[in-house]
Amino acid sequence: MTGIQPSTIDNPDPGSATGLDAFAANPALLPVLQQGARHLIELYDHFPRIARLVASQQKWLLTQAAYALHLQRDPADPLSGITASRLLDNVVEFGAASRNTATAFLAELLAYKLIRDVAVSTSKRSRPMEPTETSHEAMGLWFRGQMRSLDLLDGGDRVVQLAATPEIFHKAQPLAAKWLIADREWREPPVSISTFVWTEYGGLILDDFVARIINPEPVDGLYWVEDLRFAELSSHYSLSRTHVRRLFARAEALGSLGWQDRSATRNRIWATAAFIEDYKRWQSIKFCALDRAYHEALRLIKTAAQPPDRR
């Protein structure tokens, strides 16, 4: 039992502006996001190297784009799948990353053995790559966690369907990645959010912060986090205390959060309702794309299973 009750509101077309509004207004959204954040922290603890690599918005976009290229690989074409040129084409078009950043990111994935060269390739013009088993496992668990969050929001059975038909993941992830990379609102979140997620490892810290909120509704316009220590965050995520302190200082300068008491015995932090609403709406963009991709994957699988019309 999760303790989170699915919302009774109807979600319209998840790809529409109305669908986004419905997700953002869902009364179950914040508890679901907190549970999702805790799941991401668990993934970090299991896959720290991967989690650290994708803990900024830019690298998250690059990772999703690269994995989508892998899932769209044509077995009959040894040059298809992940290549530097294809990844560049996917992300540079929308300004998600520069050519140098994308190239350096692939080199980083290779160095940490999260992708590898495709063994059968003999091309001198291109260098196709594929995810390693660790990357497959991490991405699969991430996707399943997102489906679970969607199920909690509307009482759906996506996780059950995914377990019965793994092909859903293979078809849905590239669609969601494509739509999110193309969506400027997702790529470029509000400054209250981007001050975290467009910084190295900032996504980890933001997820951790949201997971610690103790009141599901704002009290006098504020949400509260108690006993958050920079030393604890620094140790858990292997970050310098200076880096963690800098992230919170930027958010404090924006007025997104602040301290009621910074004493050694009490460390109570408030976050404005506007900041949390920004986070909820930004996350709703992702949920819209994933839900739309899930339903499109079901449609594609059903269509492919139907016998051809011989009329």
mmCIF file of C-alpha atoms in Angstrom:
data_model
loop_
_atom_site.group_PDB
_atom_site.id
_atom_site.type_symbol
_atom_site.label_atom_id
_atom_site.label_comp_id
_atom_site.label_asym_id
_atom_site.label_seq_id
_atom_site.Cartn_x
_atom_site.Cartn_y
_atom_site.Cartn_z
ATOM 1 C CA MET A 1 0.000 0.000 0.000
ATOM 2 C CA THR A 2 1.301 3.429 -0.892
ATOM 3 C CA GLY A 3 -1.097 5.580 1.083
ATOM 4 C CA ILE A 4 -1.612 7.682 -2.064
ATOM 5 C CA GLN A 5 -5.154 7.619 -3.378
ATOM 6 C CA PRO A 6 -5.644 8.008 -7.152
ATOM 7 C CA SER A 7 -7.354 11.211 -8.168
ATOM 8 C CA THR A 8 -10.955 11.016 -9.295
ATOM 9 C CA ILE A 9 -10.547 13.723 -11.916
ATOM 10 C CA ASP A 10 -10.676 12.753 -15.572
ATOM 11 C CA ASN A 11 -7.504 13.358 -17.542
ATOM 12 C CA PRO A 12 -8.272 14.537 -21.079
ATOM 13 C CA ASP A 13 -5.941 14.136 -24.044
ATOM 14 C CA PRO A 14 -2.546 14.031 -22.288
ATOM 15 C CA GLY A 15 -0.876 15.738 -25.216
ATOM 16 C CA SER A 16 -3.055 18.839 -24.945
ATOM 17 C CA ALA A 17 -2.743 21.988 -22.867
ATOM 18 C CA THR A 18 -5.890 20.865 -21.065
ATOM 19 C CA GLY A 19 -4.201 17.570 -20.275
ATOM 20 C CA LEU A 20 -1.235 19.407 -18.797
ATOM 21 C CA ASP A 21 -3.541 21.525 -16.651
ATOM 22 C CA ALA A 22 -5.312 18.387 -15.415
ATOM 23 C CA PHE A 23 -2.057 16.741 -14.369
ATOM 24 C CA ALA A 24 -0.833 19.899 -12.632
ATOM 25 C CA ALA A 25 -4.140 20.312 -10.756
ATOM 26 C CA ASN A 26 -4.387 16.675 -9.684
ATOM 27 C CA PRO A 27 -4.614 16.720 -5.866
ATOM 28 C CA ALA A 28 -2.492 13.562 -5.665
ATOM 29 C CA LEU A 29 0.364 15.078 -7.669
ATOM 30 C CA LEU A 30 2.721 16.267 -4.922
ATOM 31 C CA PRO A 31 2.621 13.005 -2.891
ATOM 32 C CA VAL A 32 3.152 11.066 -6.124
ATOM 33 C CA LEU A 33 6.087 13.293 -7.066
ATOM 34 C CA GLN A 34 7.558 12.778 -3.602
ATOM 35 C CA GLN A 35 7.276 9.019 -3.966
ATOM 36 C CA GLY A 36 8.801 9.279 -7.440
ATOM 37 C CA ALA A 37 11.654 11.370 -6.050
ATOM 38 C CA ARG A 38 12.342 8.724 -3.429
ATOM 39 C CA HIS A 39 12.405 6.112 -6.202
ATOM 40 C CA LEU A 40 14.971 8.196 -8.087
ATOM 41 C CA ILE A 41 17.080 8.443 -4.939
ATOM 42 C CA GLU A 42 16.929 4.630 -4.679
ATOM 43 C CA LEU A 43 18.093 4.407 -8.295
ATOM 44 C CA TYR A 44 20.944 6.740 -7.425
ATOM 45 C CA ASP A 45 21.956 4.469 -4.551
ATOM 46 C CA HIS A 46 21.898 1.459 -6.907
ATOM 47 C CA PHE A 47 23.397 3.183 -9.970
ATOM 48 C CA PRO A 48 25.344 6.160 -8.576
ATOM 49 C CA ARG A 49 27.508 6.643 -11.643
ATOM 50 C CA ILE A 50 24.544 6.722 -14.035
ATOM 51 C CA ALA A 51 22.458 8.903 -11.735
ATOM 52 C CA ARG A 52 25.238 11.451 -11.359
ATOM 53 C CA LEU A 53 25.700 11.564 -15.134
ATOM 54 C CA VAL A 54 22.033 12.391 -15.768
ATOM 55 C CA ALA A 55 21.429 14.631 -12.751
ATOM 56 C CA SER A 56 21.404 17.797 -14.846
ATOM 57 C CA GLN A 57 18.728 18.671 -17.384
ATOM 58 C CA GLN A 58 21.095 18.780 -20.338
ATOM 59 C CA LYS A 59 22.545 15.331 -19.684
ATOM 60 C CA TRP A 60 19.078 13.941 -19.002
ATOM 61 C CA LEU A 61 18.012 15.105 -22.464
ATOM 62 C CA LEU A 62 21.142 13.623 -24.032
ATOM 63 C CA THR A 63 20.616 10.289 -22.266
ATOM 64 C CA GLN A 64 16.993 10.001 -23.367
ATOM 65 C CA ALA A 65 17.931 10.930 -26.937
ATOM 66 C CA ALA A 66 20.736 8.381 -27.059
ATOM 67 C CA TYR A 67 18.610 5.571 -25.661
ATOM 68 C CA ALA A 68 15.820 6.373 -28.101
ATOM 69 C CA LEU A 69 18.301 6.033 -30.967
ATOM 70 C CA HIS A 70 19.244 2.596 -29.655
ATOM 71 C CA LEU A 71 15.632 1.415 -29.459
ATOM 72 C CA GLN A 72 15.039 2.622 -33.018
ATOM 73 C CA ARG A 73 18.030 0.705 -34.336
ATOM 74 C CA ASP A 74 17.379 -1.399 -37.437
ATOM 75 C CA PRO A 75 19.054 -4.828 -37.016
ATOM 76 C CA ALA A 76 19.439 -4.989 -40.791
ATOM 77 C CA ASP A 77 21.414 -1.739 -40.817
ATOM 78 C CA PRO A 78 24.689 -2.068 -38.857
ATOM 79 C CA LEU A 79 25.154 1.708 -38.982
ATOM 80 C CA SER A 80 21.849 2.532 -37.293
ATOM 81 C CA GLY A 81 21.390 3.170 -33.578
ATOM 82 C CA ILE A 82 23.543 5.439 -31.427
ATOM 83 C CA THR A 83 26.165 7.382 -33.354
ATOM 84 C CA ALA A 84 27.651 10.758 -32.561
ATOM 85 C CA SER A 85 26.201 12.289 -35.725
ATOM 86 C CA ARG A 86 22.677 11.023 -35.038
ATOM 87 C CA LEU A 87 22.761 12.197 -31.445
ATOM 88 C CA LEU A 88 23.959 15.598 -32.577
ATOM 89 C CA ASP A 89 21.161 15.816 -35.142
ATOM 90 C CA ASN A 90 18.612 15.047 -32.417
ATOM 91 C CA VAL A 91 19.720 17.541 -29.785
ATOM 92 C CA VAL A 92 21.385 20.387 -31.662
ATOM 93 C CA GLU A 93 18.225 21.045 -33.694
ATOM 94 C CA PHE A 94 16.399 22.179 -30.554
ATOM 95 C CA GLY A 95 19.342 23.773 -28.788
ATOM 96 C CA ALA A 96 19.344 21.087 -26.096
ATOM 97 C CA ALA A 97 23.134 20.831 -26.288
ATOM 98 C CA SER A 98 26.056 22.013 -28.365
ATOM 99 C CA ARG A 99 27.974 19.677 -30.635
ATOM 100 C CA ASN A 100 30.956 19.730 -28.296
ATOM 101 C CA THR A 101 28.799 18.916 -25.263
ATOM 102 C CA ALA A 102 27.077 16.001 -26.991
ATOM 103 C CA THR A 103 30.374 14.582 -28.224
ATOM 104 C CA ALA A 104 31.969 14.904 -24.784
ATOM 105 C CA PHE A 105 28.936 13.234 -23.198
ATOM 106 C CA LEU A 106 29.248 10.176 -25.444
ATOM 107 C CA ALA A 107 32.937 9.977 -24.587
ATOM 108 C CA GLU A 108 32.007 10.075 -20.900
ATOM 109 C CA LEU A 109 29.472 7.257 -21.342
ATOM 110 C CA LEU A 110 32.102 5.167 -23.112
ATOM 111 C CA ALA A 111 34.711 5.842 -20.455
ATOM 112 C CA TYR A 112 32.374 4.706 -17.694
ATOM 113 C CA LYS A 113 31.271 1.645 -19.713
ATOM 114 C CA LEU A 114 27.655 2.741 -19.918
ATOM 115 C CA ILE A 115 27.713 2.384 -23.695
ATOM 116 C CA ARG A 116 30.025 0.315 -25.904
ATOM 117 C CA ASP A 117 30.907 -0.062 -29.547
ATOM 118 C CA VAL A 118 28.689 -2.397 -31.546
ATOM 119 C CA ALA A 119 30.848 -5.478 -32.104
ATOM 120 C CA VAL A 120 29.576 -6.290 -35.611
ATOM 121 C CA SER A 121 30.306 -2.882 -37.095
ATOM 122 C CA THR A 122 33.116 -2.673 -39.641
ATOM 123 C CA SER A 123 32.380 0.850 -40.812
ATOM 124 C CA LYS A 124 35.205 3.353 -41.009
ATOM 125 C CA ARG A 125 32.766 6.220 -41.566
ATOM 126 C CA SER A 126 30.609 5.749 -38.493
ATOM 127 C CA ARG A 127 30.943 4.355 -34.984
ATOM 128 C CA PRO A 128 27.664 2.787 -33.838
ATOM 129 C CA MET A 129 27.300 2.206 -30.123
ATOM 130 C CA GLU A 130 24.843 0.482 -27.797
ATOM 131 C CA PRO A 131 23.952 0.683 -24.089
ATOM 132 C CA THR A 132 25.527 -1.812 -21.714
ATOM 133 C CA GLU A 133 23.428 -4.106 -19.505
ATOM 134 C CA THR A 134 23.695 -1.668 -16.587
ATOM 135 C CA SER A 135 22.237 1.139 -18.690
ATOM 136 C CA HIS A 136 19.393 -1.091 -19.914
ATOM 137 C CA GLU A 137 18.495 -2.001 -16.345
ATOM 138 C CA ALA A 138 18.600 1.584 -15.101
ATOM 139 C CA MET A 139 16.481 2.945 -17.951
ATOM 140 C CA GLY A 140 13.950 0.135 -17.601
ATOM 141 C CA LEU A 141 13.577 0.769 -13.868
ATOM 142 C CA TRP A 142 13.240 4.511 -14.464
ATOM 143 C CA PHE A 143 10.473 3.964 -17.029
ATOM 144 C CA ARG A 144 8.632 1.518 -14.791
ATOM 145 C CA GLY A 145 8.799 4.038 -11.947
ATOM 146 C CA GLN A 146 7.272 6.707 -14.175
ATOM 147 C CA MET A 147 4.452 4.348 -15.167
ATOM 148 C CA ARG A 148 3.828 3.625 -11.491
ATOM 149 C CA SER A 149 3.531 7.351 -10.803
ATOM 150 C CA LEU A 150 0.992 7.695 -13.608
ATOM 151 C CA ASP A 151 -0.968 4.746 -12.224
ATOM 152 C CA LEU A 152 -1.092 6.411 -8.806
ATOM 153 C CA LEU A 153 -2.439 9.571 -10.388
ATOM 154 C CA ASP A 154 -5.357 7.977 -12.227
ATOM 155 C CA GLY A 155 -5.735 4.408 -10.948
ATOM 156 C CA GLY A 156 -4.417 2.952 -14.214
ATOM 157 C CA ASP A 157 -2.740 -0.400 -14.833
ATOM 158 C CA ARG A 158 0.285 0.654 -16.859
ATOM 159 C CA VAL A 159 2.773 -1.260 -14.675
ATOM 160 C CA VAL A 160 0.743 -4.463 -15.094
ATOM 161 C CA GLN A 161 0.504 -3.923 -18.846
ATOM 162 C CA LEU A 162 4.214 -3.175 -19.052
ATOM 163 C CA ALA A 163 5.089 -6.405 -17.242
ATOM 164 C CA ALA A 164 2.892 -8.366 -19.648
ATOM 165 C CA THR A 165 4.084 -6.518 -22.766
ATOM 166 C CA PRO A 166 7.668 -5.201 -22.448
ATOM 167 C CA GLU A 167 7.430 -3.923 -26.018
ATOM 168 C CA ILE A 168 5.464 -0.984 -24.592
ATOM 169 C CA PHE A 169 8.728 0.394 -23.235
ATOM 170 C CA HIS A 170 10.548 -0.145 -26.532
ATOM 171 C CA LYS A 171 7.943 1.862 -28.433
ATOM 172 C CA ALA A 172 7.025 4.467 -25.829
ATOM 173 C CA GLN A 173 10.458 5.664 -24.691
ATOM 174 C CA PRO A 174 11.580 6.986 -28.111
ATOM 175 C CA LEU A 175 8.257 8.794 -28.553
ATOM 176 C CA ALA A 176 8.399 10.438 -25.128
ATOM 177 C CA ALA A 177 12.046 11.380 -25.631
ATOM 178 C CA LYS A 178 11.276 12.975 -28.997
ATOM 179 C CA TRP A 179 8.373 15.002 -27.643
ATOM 180 C CA LEU A 180 10.174 16.159 -24.512
ATOM 181 C CA ILE A 181 13.333 17.211 -26.354
ATOM 182 C CA ALA A 182 11.165 19.214 -28.753
ATOM 183 C CA ASP A 183 9.137 20.807 -25.934
ATOM 184 C CA ARG A 184 10.699 24.098 -24.956
ATOM 185 C CA GLU A 185 8.770 24.230 -21.673
ATOM 186 C CA TRP A 186 10.385 20.945 -20.636
ATOM 187 C CA ARG A 187 13.865 21.809 -21.936
ATOM 188 C CA GLU A 188 13.834 25.243 -20.361
ATOM 189 C CA PRO A 189 11.933 25.119 -17.059
ATOM 190 C CA PRO A 190 11.157 28.216 -14.983
ATOM 191 C CA VAL A 191 14.179 29.888 -13.431
ATOM 192 C CA SER A 192 13.181 28.582 -9.988
ATOM 193 C CA ILE A 193 13.646 25.039 -11.331
ATOM 194 C CA SER A 194 16.458 25.657 -13.812
ATOM 195 C CA THR A 195 18.658 27.118 -11.076
ATOM 196 C CA PHE A 196 18.832 23.519 -9.841
ATOM 197 C CA VAL A 197 18.436 21.263 -12.884
ATOM 198 C CA TRP A 198 20.671 23.165 -15.293
ATOM 199 C CA THR A 199 23.504 22.772 -12.770
ATOM 200 C CA GLU A 200 25.676 19.683 -12.416
ATOM 201 C CA TYR A 201 23.920 17.220 -10.063
ATOM 202 C CA GLY A 202 21.265 19.818 -9.283
ATOM 203 C CA GLY A 203 18.448 17.471 -10.277
ATOM 204 C CA LEU A 204 19.484 15.075 -7.505
ATOM 205 C CA ILE A 205 19.392 17.817 -4.894
ATOM 206 C CA LEU A 206 16.014 19.117 -6.077
ATOM 207 C CA ASP A 207 14.470 15.622 -5.962
ATOM 208 C CA ASP A 208 15.861 15.083 -2.480
ATOM 209 C CA PHE A 209 14.488 18.413 -1.291
ATOM 210 C CA VAL A 210 10.983 17.760 -2.648
ATOM 211 C CA ALA A 211 10.955 14.269 -1.117
ATOM 212 C CA ARG A 212 11.519 15.834 2.337
ATOM 213 C CA ILE A 213 8.544 18.239 2.302
ATOM 214 C CA ILE A 214 6.389 17.481 5.339
ATOM 215 C CA ASN A 215 3.100 19.286 4.569
ATOM 216 C CA PRO A 216 1.115 18.105 1.517
ATOM 217 C CA GLU A 217 -0.610 21.506 1.258
ATOM 218 C CA PRO A 218 0.963 24.943 1.747
ATOM 219 C CA VAL A 219 0.594 26.530 5.170
ATOM 220 C CA ASP A 220 0.367 30.315 4.879
ATOM 221 C CA GLY A 221 1.815 29.976 1.377
ATOM 222 C CA LEU A 222 4.786 27.866 2.440
ATOM 223 C CA TYR A 223 5.969 24.264 2.359
ATOM 224 C CA TRP A 224 8.377 23.073 5.031
ATOM 225 C CA VAL A 225 11.450 20.846 5.175
ATOM 226 C CA GLU A 226 13.026 20.066 8.535
ATOM 227 C CA ASP A 227 16.543 19.014 9.513
ATOM 228 C CA LEU A 228 18.104 19.193 6.065
ATOM 229 C CA ARG A 229 21.883 19.305 6.415
ATOM 230 C CA PHE A 230 24.335 20.263 3.693
ATOM 231 C CA ALA A 231 26.838 17.817 5.166
ATOM 232 C CA GLU A 232 24.331 14.986 4.790
ATOM 233 C CA LEU A 233 23.551 15.870 1.166
ATOM 234 C CA SER A 234 27.235 16.279 0.406
ATOM 235 C CA SER A 235 28.068 12.863 1.841
ATOM 236 C CA HIS A 236 25.131 11.006 0.299
ATOM 237 C CA TYR A 237 25.679 12.313 -3.228
ATOM 238 C CA SER A 238 29.478 12.619 -3.092
ATOM 239 C CA LEU A 239 29.349 16.346 -3.759
ATOM 240 C CA SER A 240 31.331 19.153 -2.228
ATOM 241 C CA ARG A 241 29.543 21.033 0.529
ATOM 242 C CA THR A 242 30.365 24.231 -1.347
ATOM 243 C CA HIS A 243 28.467 23.025 -4.429
ATOM 244 C CA VAL A 244 25.398 22.096 -2.384
ATOM 245 C CA ARG A 245 25.502 25.395 -0.498
ATOM 246 C CA ARG A 246 25.779 27.314 -3.761
ATOM 247 C CA LEU A 247 22.652 25.642 -5.186
ATOM 248 C CA PHE A 248 20.561 26.625 -2.181
ATOM 249 C CA ALA A 249 22.039 30.121 -2.089
ATOM 250 C CA ARG A 250 20.899 30.701 -5.672
ATOM 251 C CA ALA A 251 17.384 29.482 -4.854
ATOM 252 C CA GLU A 252 17.325 31.673 -1.744
ATOM 253 C CA ALA A 253 18.381 34.703 -3.791
ATOM 254 C CA LEU A 254 15.402 34.080 -6.083
ATOM 255 C CA GLY A 255 13.070 33.969 -3.096
ATOM 256 C CA SER A 256 12.111 30.343 -3.775
ATOM 257 C CA LEU A 257 13.170 29.131 -0.335
ATOM 258 C CA GLY A 258 14.700 30.310 2.892
ATOM 259 C CA TRP A 259 15.557 29.394 6.473
ATOM 260 C CA GLN A 260 13.457 29.945 9.563
ATOM 261 C CA ASP A 261 16.337 28.955 11.799
ATOM 262 C CA ARG A 262 19.913 28.058 10.850
ATOM 263 C CA SER A 263 21.019 27.110 14.337
ATOM 264 C CA ALA A 264 23.049 24.021 15.058
ATOM 265 C CA THR A 265 20.080 22.338 16.733
ATOM 266 C CA ARG A 266 17.376 23.275 14.235
ATOM 267 C CA ASN A 267 17.442 23.673 10.489
ATOM 268 C CA ARG A 268 13.964 24.454 9.203
ATOM 269 C CA ILE A 269 13.636 25.480 5.554
ATOM 270 C CA TRP A 270 10.581 26.908 3.824
ATOM 271 C CA ALA A 271 9.746 26.800 0.116
ATOM 272 C CA THR A 272 7.181 29.061 -1.482
ATOM 273 C CA ALA A 273 3.995 27.641 -2.953
ATOM 274 C CA ALA A 274 4.971 29.274 -6.269
ATOM 275 C CA PHE A 275 8.247 27.310 -6.334
ATOM 276 C CA ILE A 276 6.474 23.993 -5.701
ATOM 277 C CA GLU A 277 3.792 24.855 -8.272
ATOM 278 C CA ASP A 278 6.572 25.485 -10.807
ATOM 279 C CA TYR A 279 8.008 22.050 -9.992
ATOM 280 C CA LYS A 280 4.610 20.341 -10.227
ATOM 281 C CA ARG A 281 3.747 21.915 -13.571
ATOM 282 C CA TRP A 282 7.187 21.151 -15.018
ATOM 283 C CA GLN A 283 6.926 17.523 -13.948
ATOM 284 C CA SER A 284 3.411 17.418 -15.415
ATOM 285 C CA ILE A 285 4.905 18.130 -18.851
ATOM 286 C CA LYS A 286 6.935 14.931 -18.519
ATOM 287 C CA PHE A 287 3.916 12.949 -17.328
ATOM 288 C CA CYS A 288 1.853 14.210 -20.286
ATOM 289 C CA ALA A 289 4.487 13.063 -22.765
ATOM 290 C CA LEU A 290 4.959 9.676 -21.081
ATOM 291 C CA ASP A 291 1.232 9.034 -20.841
ATOM 292 C CA ARG A 292 0.703 10.012 -24.458
ATOM 293 C CA ALA A 293 3.633 7.802 -25.505
ATOM 294 C CA TYR A 294 2.282 4.872 -23.480
ATOM 295 C CA HIS A 295 -1.114 5.026 -25.175
ATOM 296 C CA GLU A 296 0.456 5.460 -28.610
ATOM 297 C CA ALA A 297 2.657 2.413 -27.938
ATOM 298 C CA LEU A 298 -0.439 0.369 -27.079
ATOM 299 C CA ARG A 299 -2.087 1.500 -30.300
ATOM 300 C CA LEU A 300 0.963 0.608 -32.400
ATOM 301 C CA ILE A 301 1.250 -2.829 -30.792
ATOM 302 C CA LYS A 302 -2.458 -3.516 -31.295
ATOM 303 C CA THR A 303 -2.322 -2.378 -34.917
ATOM 304 C CA ALA A 304 0.722 -4.568 -35.628
ATOM 305 C CA ALA A 305 -1.064 -7.599 -34.134
ATOM 306 C CA GLN A 306 -4.117 -7.237 -36.354
ATOM 307 C CA PRO A 307 -4.238 -9.450 -39.484
ATOM 308 C CA PRO A 308 -3.887 -7.536 -42.750
ATOM 309 C CA ASP A 309 -7.069 -6.491 -44.510
ATOM 310 C CA ARG A 310 -7.243 -8.669 -47.641
ATOM 311 C CA ARG A 311 -10.252 -6.979 -49.188
#
